[in-house]
Coordinates of C-alpha atoms and ligand atoms in Angstrom, one line a residue:
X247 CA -48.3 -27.2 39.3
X248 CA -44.4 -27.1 39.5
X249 CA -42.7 -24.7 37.2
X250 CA -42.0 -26.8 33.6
X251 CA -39.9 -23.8 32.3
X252 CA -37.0 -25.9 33.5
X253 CA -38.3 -28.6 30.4
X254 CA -37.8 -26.2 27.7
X255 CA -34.5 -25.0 26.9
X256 CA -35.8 -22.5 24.6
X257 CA -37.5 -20.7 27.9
X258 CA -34.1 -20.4 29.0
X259 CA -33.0 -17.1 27.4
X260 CA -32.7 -13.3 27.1
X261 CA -34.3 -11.7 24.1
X262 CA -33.8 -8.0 23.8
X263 CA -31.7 -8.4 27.5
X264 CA -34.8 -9.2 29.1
X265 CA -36.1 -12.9 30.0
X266 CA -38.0 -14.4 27.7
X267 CA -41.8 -14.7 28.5
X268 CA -43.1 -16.9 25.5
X269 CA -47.1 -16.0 25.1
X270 CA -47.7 -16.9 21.6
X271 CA -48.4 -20.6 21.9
X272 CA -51.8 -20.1 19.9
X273 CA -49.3 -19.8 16.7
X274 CA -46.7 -22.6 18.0
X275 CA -45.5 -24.2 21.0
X276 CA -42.5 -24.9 22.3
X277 CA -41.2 -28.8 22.7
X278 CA -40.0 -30.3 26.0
X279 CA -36.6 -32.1 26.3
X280 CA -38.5 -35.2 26.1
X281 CA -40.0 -34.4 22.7
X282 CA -36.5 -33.3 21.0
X283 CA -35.0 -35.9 22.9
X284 CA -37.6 -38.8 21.3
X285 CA -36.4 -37.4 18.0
X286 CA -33.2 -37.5 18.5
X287 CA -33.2 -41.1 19.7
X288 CA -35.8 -42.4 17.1
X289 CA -33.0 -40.8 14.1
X290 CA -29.9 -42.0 16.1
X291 CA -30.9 -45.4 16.7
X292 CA -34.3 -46.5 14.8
X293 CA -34.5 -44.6 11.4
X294 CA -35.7 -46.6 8.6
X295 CA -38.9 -46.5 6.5
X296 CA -42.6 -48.1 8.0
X297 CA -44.1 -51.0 6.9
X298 CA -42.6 -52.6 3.8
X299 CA -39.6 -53.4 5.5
X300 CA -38.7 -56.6 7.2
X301 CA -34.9 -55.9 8.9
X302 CA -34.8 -55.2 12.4
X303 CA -35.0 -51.5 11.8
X304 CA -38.2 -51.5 10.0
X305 CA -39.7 -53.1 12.6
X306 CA -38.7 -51.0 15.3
X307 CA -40.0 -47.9 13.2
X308 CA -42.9 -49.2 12.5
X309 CA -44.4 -50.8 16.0
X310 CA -43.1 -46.9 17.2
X311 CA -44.8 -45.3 14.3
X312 CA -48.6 -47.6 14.6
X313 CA -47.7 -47.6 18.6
X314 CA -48.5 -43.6 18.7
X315 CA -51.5 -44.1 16.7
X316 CA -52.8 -46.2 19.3
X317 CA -52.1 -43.5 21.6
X318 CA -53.7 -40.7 19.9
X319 CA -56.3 -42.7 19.5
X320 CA -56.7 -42.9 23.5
X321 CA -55.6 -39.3 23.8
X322 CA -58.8 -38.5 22.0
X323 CA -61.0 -41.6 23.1
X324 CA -61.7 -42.7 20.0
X325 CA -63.2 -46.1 19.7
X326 CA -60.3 -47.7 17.3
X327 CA -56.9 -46.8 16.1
X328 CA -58.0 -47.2 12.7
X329 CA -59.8 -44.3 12.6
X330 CA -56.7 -42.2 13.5
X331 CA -55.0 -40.8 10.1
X332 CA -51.7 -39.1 10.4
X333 CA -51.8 -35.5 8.7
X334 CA -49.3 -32.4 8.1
X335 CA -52.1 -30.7 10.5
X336 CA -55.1 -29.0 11.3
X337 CA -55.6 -27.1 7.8
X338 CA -54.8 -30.7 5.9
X339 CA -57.3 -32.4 7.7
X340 CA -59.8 -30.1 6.9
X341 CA -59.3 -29.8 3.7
X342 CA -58.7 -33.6 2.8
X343 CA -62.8 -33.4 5.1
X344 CA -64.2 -31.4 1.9
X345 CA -61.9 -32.9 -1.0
X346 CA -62.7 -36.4 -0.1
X347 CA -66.7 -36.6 2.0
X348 CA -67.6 -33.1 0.7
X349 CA -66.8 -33.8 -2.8
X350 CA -68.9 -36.9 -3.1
X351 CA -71.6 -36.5 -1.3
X352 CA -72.7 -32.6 -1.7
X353 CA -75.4 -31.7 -4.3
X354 CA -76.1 -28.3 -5.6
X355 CA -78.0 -26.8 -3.3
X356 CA -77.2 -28.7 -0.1
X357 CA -76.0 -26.3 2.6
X358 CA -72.6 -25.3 4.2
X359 CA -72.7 -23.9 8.0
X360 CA -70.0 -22.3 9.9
X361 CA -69.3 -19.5 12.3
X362 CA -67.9 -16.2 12.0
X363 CA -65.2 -16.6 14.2
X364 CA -63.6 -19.0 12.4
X365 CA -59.7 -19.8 10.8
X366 CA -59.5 -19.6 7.4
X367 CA -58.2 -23.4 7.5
X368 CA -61.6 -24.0 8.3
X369 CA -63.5 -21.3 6.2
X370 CA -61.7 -21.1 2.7
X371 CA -62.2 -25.2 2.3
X372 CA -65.5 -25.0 2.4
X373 CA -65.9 -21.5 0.4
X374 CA -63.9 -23.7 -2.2
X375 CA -66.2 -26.7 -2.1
X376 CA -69.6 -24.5 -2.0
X377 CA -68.4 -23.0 -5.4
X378 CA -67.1 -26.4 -6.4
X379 CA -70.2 -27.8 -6.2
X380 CA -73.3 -25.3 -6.2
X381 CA -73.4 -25.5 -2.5
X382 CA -74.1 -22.5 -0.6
X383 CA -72.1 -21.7 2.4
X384 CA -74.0 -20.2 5.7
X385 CA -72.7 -18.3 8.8
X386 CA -73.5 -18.6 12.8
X387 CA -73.2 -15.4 14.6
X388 CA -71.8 -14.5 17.7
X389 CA -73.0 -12.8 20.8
X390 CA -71.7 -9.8 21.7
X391 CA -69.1 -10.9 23.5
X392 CA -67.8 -13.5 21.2
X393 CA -69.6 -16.6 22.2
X394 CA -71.6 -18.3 19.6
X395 CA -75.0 -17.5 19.2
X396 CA -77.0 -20.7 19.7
X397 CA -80.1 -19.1 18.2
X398 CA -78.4 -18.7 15.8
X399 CA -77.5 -21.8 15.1
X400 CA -80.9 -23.0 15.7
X401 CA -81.7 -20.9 13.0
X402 CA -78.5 -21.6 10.1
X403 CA -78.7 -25.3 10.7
X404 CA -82.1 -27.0 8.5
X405 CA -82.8 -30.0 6.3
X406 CA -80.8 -29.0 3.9
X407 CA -77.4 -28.4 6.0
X408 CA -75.3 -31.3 4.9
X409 CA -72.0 -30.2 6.4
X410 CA -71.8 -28.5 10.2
X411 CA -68.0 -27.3 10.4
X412 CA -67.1 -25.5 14.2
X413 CA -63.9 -24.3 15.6
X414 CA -63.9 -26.0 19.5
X415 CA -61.9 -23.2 20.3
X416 CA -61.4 -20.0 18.8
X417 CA -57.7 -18.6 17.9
X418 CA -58.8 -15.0 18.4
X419 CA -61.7 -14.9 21.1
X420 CA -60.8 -18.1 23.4
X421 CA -64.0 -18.5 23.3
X422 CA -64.6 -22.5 24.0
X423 CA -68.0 -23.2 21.5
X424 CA -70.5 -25.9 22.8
X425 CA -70.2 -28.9 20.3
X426 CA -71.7 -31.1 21.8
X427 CA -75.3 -29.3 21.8
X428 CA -74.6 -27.7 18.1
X429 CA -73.8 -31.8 17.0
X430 CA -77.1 -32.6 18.4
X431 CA -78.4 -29.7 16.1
X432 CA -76.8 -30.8 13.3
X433 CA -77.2 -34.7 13.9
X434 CA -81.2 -34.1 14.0
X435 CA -81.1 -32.6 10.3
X436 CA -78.9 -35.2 9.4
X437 CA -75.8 -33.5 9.0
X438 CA -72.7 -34.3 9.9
X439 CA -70.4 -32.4 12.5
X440 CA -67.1 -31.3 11.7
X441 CA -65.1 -30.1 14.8
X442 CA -61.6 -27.9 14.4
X443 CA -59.1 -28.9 17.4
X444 CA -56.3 -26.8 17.2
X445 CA -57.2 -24.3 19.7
X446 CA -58.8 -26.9 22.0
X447 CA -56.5 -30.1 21.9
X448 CA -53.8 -28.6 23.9
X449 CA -55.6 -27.1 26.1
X450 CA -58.0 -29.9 27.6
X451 CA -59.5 -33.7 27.9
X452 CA -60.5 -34.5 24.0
X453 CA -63.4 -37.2 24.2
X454 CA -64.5 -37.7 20.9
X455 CA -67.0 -40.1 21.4
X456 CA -68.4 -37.5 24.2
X457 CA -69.0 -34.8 21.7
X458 CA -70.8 -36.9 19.4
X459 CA -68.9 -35.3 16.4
X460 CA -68.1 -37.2 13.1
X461 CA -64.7 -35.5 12.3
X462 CA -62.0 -33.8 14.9
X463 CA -58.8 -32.6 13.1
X464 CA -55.7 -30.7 15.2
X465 CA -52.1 -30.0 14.8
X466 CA -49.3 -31.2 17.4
X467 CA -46.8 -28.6 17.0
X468 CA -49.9 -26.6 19.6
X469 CA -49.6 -29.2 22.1
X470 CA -45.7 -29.6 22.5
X471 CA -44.8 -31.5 19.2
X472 CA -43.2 -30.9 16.2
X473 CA -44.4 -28.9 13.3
X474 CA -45.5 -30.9 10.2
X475 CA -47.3 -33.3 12.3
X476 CA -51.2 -33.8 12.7
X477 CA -54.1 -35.5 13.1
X478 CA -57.3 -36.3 11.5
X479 CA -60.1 -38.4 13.1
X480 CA -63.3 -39.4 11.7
X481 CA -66.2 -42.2 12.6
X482 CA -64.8 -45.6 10.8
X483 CA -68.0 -46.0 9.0
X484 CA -67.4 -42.2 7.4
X485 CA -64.1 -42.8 6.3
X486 CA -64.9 -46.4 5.0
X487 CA -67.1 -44.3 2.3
X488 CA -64.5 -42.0 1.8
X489 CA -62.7 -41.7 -1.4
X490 CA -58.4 -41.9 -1.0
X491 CA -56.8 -38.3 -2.1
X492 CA -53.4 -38.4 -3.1
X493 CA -52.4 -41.9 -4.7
X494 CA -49.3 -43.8 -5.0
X495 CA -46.9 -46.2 -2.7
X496 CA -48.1 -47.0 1.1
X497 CA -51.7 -46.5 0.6
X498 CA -52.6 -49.3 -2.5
X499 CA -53.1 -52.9 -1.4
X500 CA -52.7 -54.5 -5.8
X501 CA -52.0 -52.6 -8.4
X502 CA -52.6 -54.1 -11.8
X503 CA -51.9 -52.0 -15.2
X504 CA -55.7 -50.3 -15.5
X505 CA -57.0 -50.3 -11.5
X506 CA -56.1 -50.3 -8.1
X507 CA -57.0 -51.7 -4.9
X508 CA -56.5 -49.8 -2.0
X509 CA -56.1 -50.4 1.9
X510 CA -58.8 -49.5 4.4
X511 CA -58.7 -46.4 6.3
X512 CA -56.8 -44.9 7.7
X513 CA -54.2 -46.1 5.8
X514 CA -55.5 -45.4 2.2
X515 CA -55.6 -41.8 3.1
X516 CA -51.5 -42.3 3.8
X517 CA -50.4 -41.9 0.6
X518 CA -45.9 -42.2 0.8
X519 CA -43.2 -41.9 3.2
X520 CA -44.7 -40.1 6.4
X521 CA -43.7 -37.9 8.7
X522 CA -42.3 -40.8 11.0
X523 CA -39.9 -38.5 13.2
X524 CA -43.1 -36.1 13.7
X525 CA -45.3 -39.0 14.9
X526 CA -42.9 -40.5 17.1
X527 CA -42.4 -36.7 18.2
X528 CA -46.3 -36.4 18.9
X529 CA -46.0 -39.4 20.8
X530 CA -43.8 -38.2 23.3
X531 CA -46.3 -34.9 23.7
X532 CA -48.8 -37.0 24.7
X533 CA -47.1 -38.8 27.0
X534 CA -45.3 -35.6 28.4
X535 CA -49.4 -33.7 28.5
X536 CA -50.6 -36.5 30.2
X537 CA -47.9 -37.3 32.5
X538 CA -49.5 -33.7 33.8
X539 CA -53.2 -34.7 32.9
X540 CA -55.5 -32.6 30.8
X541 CA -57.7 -31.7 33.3
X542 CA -54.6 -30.4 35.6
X543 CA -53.7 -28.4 32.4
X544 CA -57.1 -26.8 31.8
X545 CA -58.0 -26.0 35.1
X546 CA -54.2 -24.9 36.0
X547 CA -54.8 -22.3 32.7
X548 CA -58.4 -21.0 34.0
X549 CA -56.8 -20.3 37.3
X550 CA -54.0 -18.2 35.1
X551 CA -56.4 -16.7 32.9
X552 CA -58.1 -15.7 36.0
X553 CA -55.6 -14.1 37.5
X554 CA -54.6 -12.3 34.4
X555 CA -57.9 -11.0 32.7
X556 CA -58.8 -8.7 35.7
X557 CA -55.7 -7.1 35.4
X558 CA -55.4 -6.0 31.9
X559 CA -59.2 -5.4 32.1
X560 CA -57.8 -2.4 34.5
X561 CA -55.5 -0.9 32.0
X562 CA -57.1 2.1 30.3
X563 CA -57.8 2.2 27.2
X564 CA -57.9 -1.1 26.2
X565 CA -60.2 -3.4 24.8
X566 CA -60.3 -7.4 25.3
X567 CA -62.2 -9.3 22.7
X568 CA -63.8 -12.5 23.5
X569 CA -65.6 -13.9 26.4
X570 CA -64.3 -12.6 30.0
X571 CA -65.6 -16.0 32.1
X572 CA -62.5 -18.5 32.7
X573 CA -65.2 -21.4 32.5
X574 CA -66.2 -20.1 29.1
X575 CA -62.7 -19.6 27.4
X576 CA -59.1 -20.6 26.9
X577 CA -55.7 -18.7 27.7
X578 CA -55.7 -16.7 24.6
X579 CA -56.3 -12.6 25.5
X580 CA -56.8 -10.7 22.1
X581 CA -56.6 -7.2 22.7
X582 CA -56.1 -3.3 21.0
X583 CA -55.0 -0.6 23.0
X584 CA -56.4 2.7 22.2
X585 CA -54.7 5.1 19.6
X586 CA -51.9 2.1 19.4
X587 CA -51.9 -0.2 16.2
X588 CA -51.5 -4.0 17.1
X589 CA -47.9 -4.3 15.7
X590 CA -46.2 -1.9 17.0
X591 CA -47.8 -2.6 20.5
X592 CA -46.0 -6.4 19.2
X593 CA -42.8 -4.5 19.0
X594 CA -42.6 -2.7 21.8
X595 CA -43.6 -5.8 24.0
X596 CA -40.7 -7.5 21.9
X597 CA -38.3 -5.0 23.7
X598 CA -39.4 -5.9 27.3
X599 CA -38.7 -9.8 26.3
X600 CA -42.0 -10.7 25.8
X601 CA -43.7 -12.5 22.4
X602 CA -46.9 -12.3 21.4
X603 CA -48.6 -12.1 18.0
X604 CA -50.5 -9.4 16.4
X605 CA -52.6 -9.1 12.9
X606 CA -55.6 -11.0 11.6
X607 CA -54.7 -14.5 12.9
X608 CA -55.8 -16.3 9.7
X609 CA -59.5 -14.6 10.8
X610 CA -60.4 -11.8 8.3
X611 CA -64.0 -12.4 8.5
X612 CA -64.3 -12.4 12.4
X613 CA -62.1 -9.0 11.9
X614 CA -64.3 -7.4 9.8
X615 CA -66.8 -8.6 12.1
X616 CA -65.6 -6.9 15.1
X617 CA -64.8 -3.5 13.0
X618 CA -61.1 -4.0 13.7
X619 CA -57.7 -4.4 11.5
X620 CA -55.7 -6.6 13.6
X621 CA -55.4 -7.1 17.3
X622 CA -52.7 -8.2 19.1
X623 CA -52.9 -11.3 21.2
X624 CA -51.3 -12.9 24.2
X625 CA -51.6 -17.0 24.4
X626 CA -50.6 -18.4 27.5
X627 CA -49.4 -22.3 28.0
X628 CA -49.0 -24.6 30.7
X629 CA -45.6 -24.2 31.2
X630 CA -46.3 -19.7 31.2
X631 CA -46.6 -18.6 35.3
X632 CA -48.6 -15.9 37.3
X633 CA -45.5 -14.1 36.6
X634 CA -45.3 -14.1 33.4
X635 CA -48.7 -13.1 33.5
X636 CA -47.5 -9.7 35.4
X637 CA -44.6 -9.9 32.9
X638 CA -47.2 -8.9 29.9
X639 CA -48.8 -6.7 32.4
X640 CA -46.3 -4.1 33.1
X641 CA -45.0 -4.1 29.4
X642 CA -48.5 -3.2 28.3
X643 CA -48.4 -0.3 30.7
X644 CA -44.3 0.1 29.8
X645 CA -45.8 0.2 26.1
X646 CA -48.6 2.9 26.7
X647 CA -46.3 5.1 28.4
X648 CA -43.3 5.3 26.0
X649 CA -46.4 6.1 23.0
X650 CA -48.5 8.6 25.1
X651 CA -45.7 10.4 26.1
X652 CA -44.9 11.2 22.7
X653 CA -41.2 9.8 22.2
X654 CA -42.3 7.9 19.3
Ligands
PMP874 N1 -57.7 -23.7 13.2 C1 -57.4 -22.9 14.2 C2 -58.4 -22.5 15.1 C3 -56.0 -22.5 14.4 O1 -55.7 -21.7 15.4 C4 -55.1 -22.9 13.5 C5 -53.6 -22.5 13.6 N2 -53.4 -21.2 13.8 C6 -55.4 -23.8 12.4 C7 -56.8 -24.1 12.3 C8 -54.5 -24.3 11.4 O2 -53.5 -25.1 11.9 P1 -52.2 -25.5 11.1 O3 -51.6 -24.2 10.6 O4 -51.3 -26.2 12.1 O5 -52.7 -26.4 10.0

């Protein structure tokens, strides 16, 4: 893999006088030139609403802005464009999953199930719709070291499951969930599968179809594009059933003074002006990801990961959470370091140039569920190096040493 630091401006700097070593891509990414640059150009040249137009502008915005939904559409493999809908992100796409399918079709009674490791984008949605509607919202556990527990699932899952809901890939453990096997479960009870992408999109080749999942939703600021920007995708003959959410201009086909018609899916769920820079931004991420190939990406981060793990598994006193097999996770580390609360080891690794996150990660329950506060956590990229890995390395042990020998 050659060295794509040289893409990102951003990379280029000193933070604190040391070299920036960017490792908290789990929260955001950071864009290539190409990305900015698609921006740029799309505002400097193309700007003008989508669709209603009919001047040269419009026209240009508008094959760029439908163009990209063809593309995610391949990014993905789904089988049509149409069943692409542009979002804000992961946490809107889940949400508009239980406003929209959850609100008409759950009874009183039917059954929720989810894990314990999951976001709250894709726990608090269906907490709300379970009270909403008398539903009652179940929990898959996990193995001890962070994988799901498939017996569980076995178990959770039954005839009256009406909603499945799984994060691909954790934001805490890195733990990579297998969703194709609990869709099968969920498929035979007559359930539908809802998969969260955010952790796994970025990081690897998304075949919908594959899976065998209804409903995939992710966010492209985590794979290189801007923030503000997502996507949801669900099975045409799902959405087709689906009730619109918000109403108004873009999304109605005739409106007459007492009812409306509205388009088909996706657009009906595109209620006004879109995010048009964001999409044409997401656009040029997908070209740029697969100019490297996903599969170059996800095994180029399992060779990282691999190199990485085994060393901070060395350091005393600390404690990795999540699976420790590359094949079985992504390039996100969370850790605690004995004696040392999370944030201040943030801090301290803030000094020596290098970012990474700590608290709850929008987890509480899978907090609680380990018996810890926070942890801090490293999340490593395509564009992050072997030495970067070493980078984190030696400010962990920097960090131990400045605590333990009692300056602070
Ligand atoms: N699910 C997971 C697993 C995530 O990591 C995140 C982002 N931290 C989200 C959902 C929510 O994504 P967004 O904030 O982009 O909507």
């Amino acid at each position: 893999m050659n060295n794509l630091s040289e893409d990102f401006p951003i990379l280029q700097q000193k933070v604190n006088d040391e070299q920036l070593v960017y490792l908290d891509n789990a929260a955001t990414t950071q864009k290539p030139r190409a990305v900015v640059e698609a921006i740029t150009n799309y505002y400097y040249h193309d700007n003008a609403n989508v669709h209603r137009g009919v001047h040269t502008l419009a026209e240009r915005a508008t094959a760029q802005f439908e163009a990209v939904r063809k593309k995610v559409a391949h990014f993905i493999n789904a089988s049509s464009e149409e069943e692409i809908i542009y979002t804000k992100g992961t946490t809107e796409g889940l949400n508009w999953i239980a406003a929209s399918y959850g609100e008409t079709f759950l009874k009183p009674g039917d059954e929720i199930v989810i894990s314990y490791m999951e976001h709250h984008s894709n726990l608090v949605p269906w907490q709300n719709l379970a009270k909403k509607k008398g539903a009652v919202l179940k929990y898959i556990d996990l193995l001890p070291d962070g994988q799901l527990d498939m017996d569980s699932a076995y178990k959770q899952i039954t005839d009256k499951t009406v909603i499945v809901s799984l994060a691909h890939a954790s934001n805490v453990l890195g733990a990579v969930n297998p969703i194709a096997e609990v869709t099968k479960i969920a498929h035979l009870h007559g359930a539908i599968m809802v998969v969260d992408g955010a952790q796994s999109t970025p990081h690897m080749k998304i075949d919908v179809q594959a899976l065998g999942i209804d409903f995939f939703a992710f966010s492209g600021h985590k794979l290189m594009a801007p923030t503000g920007i997502g996507i949801l995708w669900g099975k045409s003959e799902l959405l087709d059933k689906m009730p619109p959410l918000e109403f108004g201009g873009e999304m109605i086909d005739w409106v007459q003074l007492q009812k409306t018609t509205y388009k088909k899916a996706p657009w009906k769920f595109e209620g006004g002006t879109q995010n048009i820079a964001g999409v044409i931004g997401l656009g040029a991420a997908i070209d740029y990801l697969e100019s490297i190939g996903m599969e170059n990406i996800a095994s180029y981060e399992k060779t990282l990961i691999a190199n990485v793990l085994p060393e901070m598994l060395n350091i005393q006193g600390i404690e990795i959470y999540g699976p420790l097999d590359p094949e079985k996770r992504t390039g996100i580390i969370s850790f605690n370091l004995k004696g040392l609360h999370p944030h201040d080891v943030a801090t301290a690794l803030d000094m020596e140039g290098v970012a990474i996150r700590a608290g709850h990660h929008c987890a509480q329950p899978l907090m609680e569920y380990l018996n810890v506060a926070a942890t801090a956590r490293a999340s490593f990229y395509v564009y992050n190096t072997v030495a970067d890995g070493k980078k984190l390395i030696e400010a962990i042990k920097a960090t131990k040493e400045f605590f333990n020998n009692g300056i602070v």
